[in-house]
Tab-separated table of C-alpha atoms in Angstrom:
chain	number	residue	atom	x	y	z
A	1	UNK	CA	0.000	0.000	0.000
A	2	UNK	CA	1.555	3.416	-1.209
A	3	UNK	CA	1.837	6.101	1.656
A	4	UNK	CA	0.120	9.008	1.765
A	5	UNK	CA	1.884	11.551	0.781
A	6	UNK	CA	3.260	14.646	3.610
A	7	UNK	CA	2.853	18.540	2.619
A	8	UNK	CA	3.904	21.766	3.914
A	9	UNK	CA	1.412	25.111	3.979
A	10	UNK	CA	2.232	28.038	4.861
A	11	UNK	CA	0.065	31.378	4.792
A	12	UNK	CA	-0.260	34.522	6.051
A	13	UNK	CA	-3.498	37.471	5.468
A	14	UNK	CA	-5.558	39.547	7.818
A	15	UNK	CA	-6.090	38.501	10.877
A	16	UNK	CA	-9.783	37.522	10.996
A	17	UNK	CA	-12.715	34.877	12.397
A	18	UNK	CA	-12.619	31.425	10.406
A	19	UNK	CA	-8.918	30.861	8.941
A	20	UNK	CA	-8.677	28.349	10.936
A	21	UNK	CA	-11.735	26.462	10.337
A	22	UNK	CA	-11.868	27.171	6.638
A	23	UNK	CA	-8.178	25.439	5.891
A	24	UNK	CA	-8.969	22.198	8.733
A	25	UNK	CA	-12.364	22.292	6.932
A	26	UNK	CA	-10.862	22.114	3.369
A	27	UNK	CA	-7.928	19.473	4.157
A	28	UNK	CA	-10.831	17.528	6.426
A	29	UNK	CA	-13.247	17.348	3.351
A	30	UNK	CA	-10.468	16.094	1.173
A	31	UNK	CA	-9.239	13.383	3.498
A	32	UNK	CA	-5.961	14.940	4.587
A	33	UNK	CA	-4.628	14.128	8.299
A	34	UNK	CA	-2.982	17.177	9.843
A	35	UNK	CA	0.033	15.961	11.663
A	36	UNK	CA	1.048	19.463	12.916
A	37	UNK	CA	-0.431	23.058	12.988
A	38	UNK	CA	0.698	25.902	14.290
A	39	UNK	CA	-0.786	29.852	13.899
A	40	UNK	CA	0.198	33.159	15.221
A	41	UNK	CA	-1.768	35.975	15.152
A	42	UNK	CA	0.013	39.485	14.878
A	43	UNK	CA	-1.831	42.111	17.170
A	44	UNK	CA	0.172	44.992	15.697
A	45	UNK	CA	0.059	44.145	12.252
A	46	UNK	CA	-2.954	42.318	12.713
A	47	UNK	CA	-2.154	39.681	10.041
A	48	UNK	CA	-2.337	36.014	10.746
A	49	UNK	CA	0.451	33.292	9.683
A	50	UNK	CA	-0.091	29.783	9.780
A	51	UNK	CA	1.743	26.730	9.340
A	52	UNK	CA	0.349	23.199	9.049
A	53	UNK	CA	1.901	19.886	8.109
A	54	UNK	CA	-0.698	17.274	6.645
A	55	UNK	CA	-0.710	13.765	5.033
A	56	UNK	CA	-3.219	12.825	2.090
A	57	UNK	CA	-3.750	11.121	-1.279
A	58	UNK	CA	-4.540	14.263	-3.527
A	59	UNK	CA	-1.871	15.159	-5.921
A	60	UNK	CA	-0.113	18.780	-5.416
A	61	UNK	CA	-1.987	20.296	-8.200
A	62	UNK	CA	-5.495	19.660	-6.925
A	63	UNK	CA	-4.314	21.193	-3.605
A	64	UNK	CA	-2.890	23.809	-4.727
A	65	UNK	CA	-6.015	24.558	-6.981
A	66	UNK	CA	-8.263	23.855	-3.323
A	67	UNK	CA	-6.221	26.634	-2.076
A	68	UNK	CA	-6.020	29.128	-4.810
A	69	UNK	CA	-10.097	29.070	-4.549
A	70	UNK	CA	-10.314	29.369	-0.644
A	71	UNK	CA	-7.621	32.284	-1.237
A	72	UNK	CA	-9.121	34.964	-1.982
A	73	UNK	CA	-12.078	34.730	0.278
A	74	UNK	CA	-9.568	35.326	3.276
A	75	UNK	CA	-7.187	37.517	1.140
A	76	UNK	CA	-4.645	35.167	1.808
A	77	UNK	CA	-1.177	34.387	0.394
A	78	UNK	CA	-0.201	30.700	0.809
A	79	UNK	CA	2.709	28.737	-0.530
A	80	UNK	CA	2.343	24.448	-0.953
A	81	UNK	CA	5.465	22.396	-0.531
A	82	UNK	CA	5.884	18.170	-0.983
A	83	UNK	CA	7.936	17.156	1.510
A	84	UNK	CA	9.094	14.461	-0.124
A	85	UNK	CA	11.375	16.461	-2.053
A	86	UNK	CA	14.806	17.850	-0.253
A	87	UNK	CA	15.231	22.077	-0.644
A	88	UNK	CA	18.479	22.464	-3.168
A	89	UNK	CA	20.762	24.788	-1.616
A	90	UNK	CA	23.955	26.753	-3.149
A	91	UNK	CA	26.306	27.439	-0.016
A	92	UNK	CA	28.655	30.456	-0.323
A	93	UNK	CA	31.838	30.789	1.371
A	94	UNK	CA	35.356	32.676	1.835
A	95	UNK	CA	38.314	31.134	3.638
A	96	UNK	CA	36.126	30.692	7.468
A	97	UNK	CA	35.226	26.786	6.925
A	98	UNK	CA	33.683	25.934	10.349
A	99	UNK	CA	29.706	26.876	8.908
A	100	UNK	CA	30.429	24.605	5.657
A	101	UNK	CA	32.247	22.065	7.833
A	102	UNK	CA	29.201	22.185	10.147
A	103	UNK	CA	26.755	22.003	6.635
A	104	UNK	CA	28.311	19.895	5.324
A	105	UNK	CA	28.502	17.266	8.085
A	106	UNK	CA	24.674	17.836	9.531
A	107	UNK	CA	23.598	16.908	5.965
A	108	UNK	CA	25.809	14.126	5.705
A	109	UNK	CA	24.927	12.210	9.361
A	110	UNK	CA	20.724	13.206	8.749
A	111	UNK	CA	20.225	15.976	10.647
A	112	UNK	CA	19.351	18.742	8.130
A	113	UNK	CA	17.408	17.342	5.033
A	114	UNK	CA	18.489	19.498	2.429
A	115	UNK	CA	20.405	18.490	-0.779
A	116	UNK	CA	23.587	20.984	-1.179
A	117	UNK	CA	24.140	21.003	-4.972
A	118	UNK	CA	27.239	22.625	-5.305
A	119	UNK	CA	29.578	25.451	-3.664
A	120	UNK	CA	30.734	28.495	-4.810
A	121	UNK	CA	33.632	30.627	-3.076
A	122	UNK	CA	35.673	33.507	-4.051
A	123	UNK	CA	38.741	31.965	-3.233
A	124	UNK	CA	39.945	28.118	-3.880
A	125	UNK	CA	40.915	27.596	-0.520
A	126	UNK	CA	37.991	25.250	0.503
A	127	UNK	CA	37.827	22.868	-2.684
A	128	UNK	CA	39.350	19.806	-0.674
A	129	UNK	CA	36.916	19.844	1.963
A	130	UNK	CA	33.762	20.368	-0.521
A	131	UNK	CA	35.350	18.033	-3.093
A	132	UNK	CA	35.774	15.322	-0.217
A	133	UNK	CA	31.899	14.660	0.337
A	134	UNK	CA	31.522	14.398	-3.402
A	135	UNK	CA	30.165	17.909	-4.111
A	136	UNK	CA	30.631	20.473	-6.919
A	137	UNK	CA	32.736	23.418	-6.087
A	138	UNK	CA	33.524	26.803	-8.107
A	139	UNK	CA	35.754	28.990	-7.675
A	140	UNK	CA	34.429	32.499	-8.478
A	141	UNK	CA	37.177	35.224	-7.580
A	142	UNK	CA	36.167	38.466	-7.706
A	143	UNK	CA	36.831	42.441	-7.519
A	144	UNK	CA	35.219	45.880	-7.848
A	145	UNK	CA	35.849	45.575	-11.500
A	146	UNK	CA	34.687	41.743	-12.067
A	147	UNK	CA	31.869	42.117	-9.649
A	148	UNK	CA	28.864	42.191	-11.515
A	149	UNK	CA	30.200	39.434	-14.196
A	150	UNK	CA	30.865	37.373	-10.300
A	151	UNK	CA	27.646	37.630	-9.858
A	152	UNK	CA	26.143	36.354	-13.127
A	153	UNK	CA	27.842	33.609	-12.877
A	154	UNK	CA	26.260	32.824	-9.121
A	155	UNK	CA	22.830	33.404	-10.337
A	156	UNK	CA	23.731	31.197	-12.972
A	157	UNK	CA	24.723	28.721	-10.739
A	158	UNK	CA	21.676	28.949	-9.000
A	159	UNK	CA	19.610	28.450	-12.494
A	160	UNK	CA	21.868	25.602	-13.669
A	161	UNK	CA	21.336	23.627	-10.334
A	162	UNK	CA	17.918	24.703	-9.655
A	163	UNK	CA	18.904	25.738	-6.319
A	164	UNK	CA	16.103	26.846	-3.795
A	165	UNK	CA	17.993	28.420	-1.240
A	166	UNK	CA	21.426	30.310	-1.098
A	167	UNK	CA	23.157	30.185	2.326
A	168	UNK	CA	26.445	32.524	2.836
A	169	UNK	CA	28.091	30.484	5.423
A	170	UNK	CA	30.648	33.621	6.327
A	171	UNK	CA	31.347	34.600	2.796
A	172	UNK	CA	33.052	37.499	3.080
A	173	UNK	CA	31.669	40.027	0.488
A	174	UNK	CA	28.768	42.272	0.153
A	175	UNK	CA	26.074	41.392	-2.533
A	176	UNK	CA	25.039	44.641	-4.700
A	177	UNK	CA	21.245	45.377	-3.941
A	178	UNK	CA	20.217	44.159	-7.363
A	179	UNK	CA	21.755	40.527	-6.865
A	180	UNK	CA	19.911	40.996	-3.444
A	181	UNK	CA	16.475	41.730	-5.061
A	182	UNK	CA	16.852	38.313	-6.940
A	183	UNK	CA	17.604	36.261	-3.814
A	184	UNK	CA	14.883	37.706	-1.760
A	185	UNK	CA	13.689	35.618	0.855
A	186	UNK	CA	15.644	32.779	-0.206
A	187	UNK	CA	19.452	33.612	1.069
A	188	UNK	CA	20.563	33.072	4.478
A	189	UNK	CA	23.752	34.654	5.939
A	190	UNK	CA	25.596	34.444	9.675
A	191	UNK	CA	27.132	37.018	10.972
A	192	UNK	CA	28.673	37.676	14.738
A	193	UNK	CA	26.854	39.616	16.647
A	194	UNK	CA	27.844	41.711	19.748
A	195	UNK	CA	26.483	43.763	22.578
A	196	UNK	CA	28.150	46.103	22.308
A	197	UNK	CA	28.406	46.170	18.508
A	198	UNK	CA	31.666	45.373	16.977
A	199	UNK	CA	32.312	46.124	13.055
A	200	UNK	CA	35.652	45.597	10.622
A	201	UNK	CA	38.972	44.139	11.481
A	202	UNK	CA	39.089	41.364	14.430
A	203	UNK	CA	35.905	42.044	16.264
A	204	UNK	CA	36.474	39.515	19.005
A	205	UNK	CA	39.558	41.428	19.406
A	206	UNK	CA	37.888	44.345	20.088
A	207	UNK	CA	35.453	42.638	22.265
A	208	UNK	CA	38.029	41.118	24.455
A	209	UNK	CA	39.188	44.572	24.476
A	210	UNK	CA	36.354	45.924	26.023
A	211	UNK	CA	35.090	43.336	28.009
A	212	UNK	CA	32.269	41.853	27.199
A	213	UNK	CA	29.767	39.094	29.028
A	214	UNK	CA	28.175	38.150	26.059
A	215	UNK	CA	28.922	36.919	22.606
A	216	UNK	CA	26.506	35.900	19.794
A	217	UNK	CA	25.596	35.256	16.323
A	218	UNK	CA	22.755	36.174	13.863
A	219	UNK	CA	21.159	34.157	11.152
A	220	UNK	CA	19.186	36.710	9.041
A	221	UNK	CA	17.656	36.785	5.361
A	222	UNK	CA	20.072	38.700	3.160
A	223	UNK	CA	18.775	42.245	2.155
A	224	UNK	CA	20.529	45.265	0.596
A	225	UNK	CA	21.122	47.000	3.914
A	226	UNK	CA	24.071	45.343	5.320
A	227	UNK	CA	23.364	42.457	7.900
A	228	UNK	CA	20.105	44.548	8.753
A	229	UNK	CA	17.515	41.075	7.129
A	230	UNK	CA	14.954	39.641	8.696
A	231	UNK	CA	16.636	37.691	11.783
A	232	UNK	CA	15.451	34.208	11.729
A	233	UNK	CA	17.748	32.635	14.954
A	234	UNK	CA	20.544	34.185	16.956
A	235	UNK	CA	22.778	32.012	19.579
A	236	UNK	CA	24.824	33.800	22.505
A	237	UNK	CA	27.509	32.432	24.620
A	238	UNK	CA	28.268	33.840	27.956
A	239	UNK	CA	31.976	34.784	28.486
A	240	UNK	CA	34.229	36.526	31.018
A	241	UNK	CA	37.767	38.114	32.054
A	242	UNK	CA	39.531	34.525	31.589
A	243	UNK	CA	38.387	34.056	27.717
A	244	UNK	CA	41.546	35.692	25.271
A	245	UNK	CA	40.772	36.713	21.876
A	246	UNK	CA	41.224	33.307	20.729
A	247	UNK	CA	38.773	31.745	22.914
A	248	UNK	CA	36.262	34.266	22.323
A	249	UNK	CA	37.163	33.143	18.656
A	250	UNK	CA	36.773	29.581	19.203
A	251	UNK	CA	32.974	30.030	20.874
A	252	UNK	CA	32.311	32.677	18.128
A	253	UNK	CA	32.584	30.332	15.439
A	254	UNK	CA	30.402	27.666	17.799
A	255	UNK	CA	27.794	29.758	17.857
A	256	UNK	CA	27.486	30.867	14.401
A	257	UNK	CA	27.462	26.898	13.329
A	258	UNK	CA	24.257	26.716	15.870
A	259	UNK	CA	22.233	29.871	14.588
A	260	UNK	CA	23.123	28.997	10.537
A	261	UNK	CA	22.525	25.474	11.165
A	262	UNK	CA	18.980	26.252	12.851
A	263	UNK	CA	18.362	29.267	10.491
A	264	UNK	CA	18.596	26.326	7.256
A	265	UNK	CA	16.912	23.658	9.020
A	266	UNK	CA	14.148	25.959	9.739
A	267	UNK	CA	13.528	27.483	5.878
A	268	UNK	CA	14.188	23.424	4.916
A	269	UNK	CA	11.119	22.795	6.793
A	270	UNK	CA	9.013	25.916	5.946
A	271	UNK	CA	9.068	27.288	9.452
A	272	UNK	CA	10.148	31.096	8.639
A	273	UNK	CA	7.227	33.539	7.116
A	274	UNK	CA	8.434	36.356	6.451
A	275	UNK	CA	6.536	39.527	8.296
A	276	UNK	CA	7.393	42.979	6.872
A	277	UNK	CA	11.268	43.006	8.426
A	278	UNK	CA	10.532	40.384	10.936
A	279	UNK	CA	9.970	36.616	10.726
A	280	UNK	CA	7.700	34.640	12.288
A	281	UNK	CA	9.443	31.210	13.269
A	282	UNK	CA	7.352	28.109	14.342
A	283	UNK	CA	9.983	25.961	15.218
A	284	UNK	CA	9.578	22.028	16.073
């Protein structure tokens, strides 16, 4: 006997009597099990996102055209995904391996069920590590005058391997705003984060310098203004007096492993929805 087959949908529209009931009332009628559902309902904004993970026999066309009817009666915006197929993702990286390490193992041992089709660096530094679990890798220097041809050839990368999400696991350049507008809500990047802030050259340097109890990291969509996306997770670490530079280092790069790792796992699964410049997360 075939299984059923498992679906993601997510939606989001004005906050309102019924959503509820009309989308457990469609799936019910249709002999779909829901296996998970989860809903948040934005007092401020007063819009309405929902999540809900289902099992049925109906193909993904005849949901999807279920769902484009019910749609406009709620003014609703709602996005179908088959689980059974794995998110394709184009990781982007510098000379820092410890977030493609971390990637790269997570998806190897099961615990992040994406597919990583290939990866793409500006230097050629990380080839034997990539190359070693069997995966693509291109190496796409760049500078301020090859920058925009760089860039073509990511977004063609991202055509030819019909890649669904982009992370930058601490790739160290700035996208321009129009290669930005193409990835929109479908690039991830990590960055450290501090309180107090610290920008440029060495920043746990700089933090050791002044002290700090508290070091973190920030998994955010990628947007024209500089590490200023949507955050989706952040990790923090406590620290003190007795950490050097190097330590502060060390747990710096822990901690941007956790947030990127959770930050994928989470878009894998169709837990982020996007909410003006925030997200709304429904994790597991």
């Amino acid at each position: 006997m075939t299984s059923p087959a498992e679906y993601v949908l997510t939606l989001s529209c004005p906050d309102r009597p019924g959503v509820v009931a009309a989308v457990s009332g469609l799936l019910a009628a249709r002999g779909c099990n829901i296996i998970e559902s989860q809903q948040f309902g934005d007092r401020v904004e007063r819009r309405f996102f929902m999540r809900v993970q289902f099992a049925g026999a109906l193909g993904e066309d005849e949901l999807n055209s279920a769902f484009a009817t019910l749609a406009p009666d709620f003014a609703m915006e709602f996005r179908l995904r088959d689980m059974a197929g794995k998110p394709r993702v184009l990781i982007m990286v510098s000379r820092f391996d410890h977030c493609l390490n971390d990637l790269l193992y997570r998806v190897r041992s099961g615990a992040l069920d994406i597919e990583i089709a290939a990866v793409a660096s500006n230097h050629p530094d990380l080839r034997p590590l990539t190359q070693s679990y069997g995966i693509d890798y291109h190496h796409l220097p760049i500078t301020p005058e090859t920058r925009a041809r760089q860039e073509a050839e990511v977004l063609a990368l991202v055509e030819h391997y019909q890649v669904d999400l982009v992370v930058l696991a601490r790739y160290m350049q700035v996208l321009s705003e129009g290669l930005c507008e193409k990835l929109t809500g479908r690039a991830i990047n990590i960055h450290h984060s501090f309180l107090p802030s610290f920008k440029g050259a060495k920043p746990y340097h700089q933090a050791h310098d002044r002290g700090v109890k508290l070091i973190g990291a920030t998994a955010h969509y990628v947007t024209s203004d500089l590490d200023e996306g949507p955050i989706i997770e952040q990790e923090v670490a406590r620290v003190d007096h007795t950490h050097s530079p190097e330590d502060l280092a060390a747990i710096g790069r822990d901690v941007e492993c956790l947030a990127l790792a959770r930050a994928v796992k989470w878009h894998a699964e169709q837990r982020v929805l996007l909410d003006g410049h925030k997200t709304v997360v429904f994790p597991r």
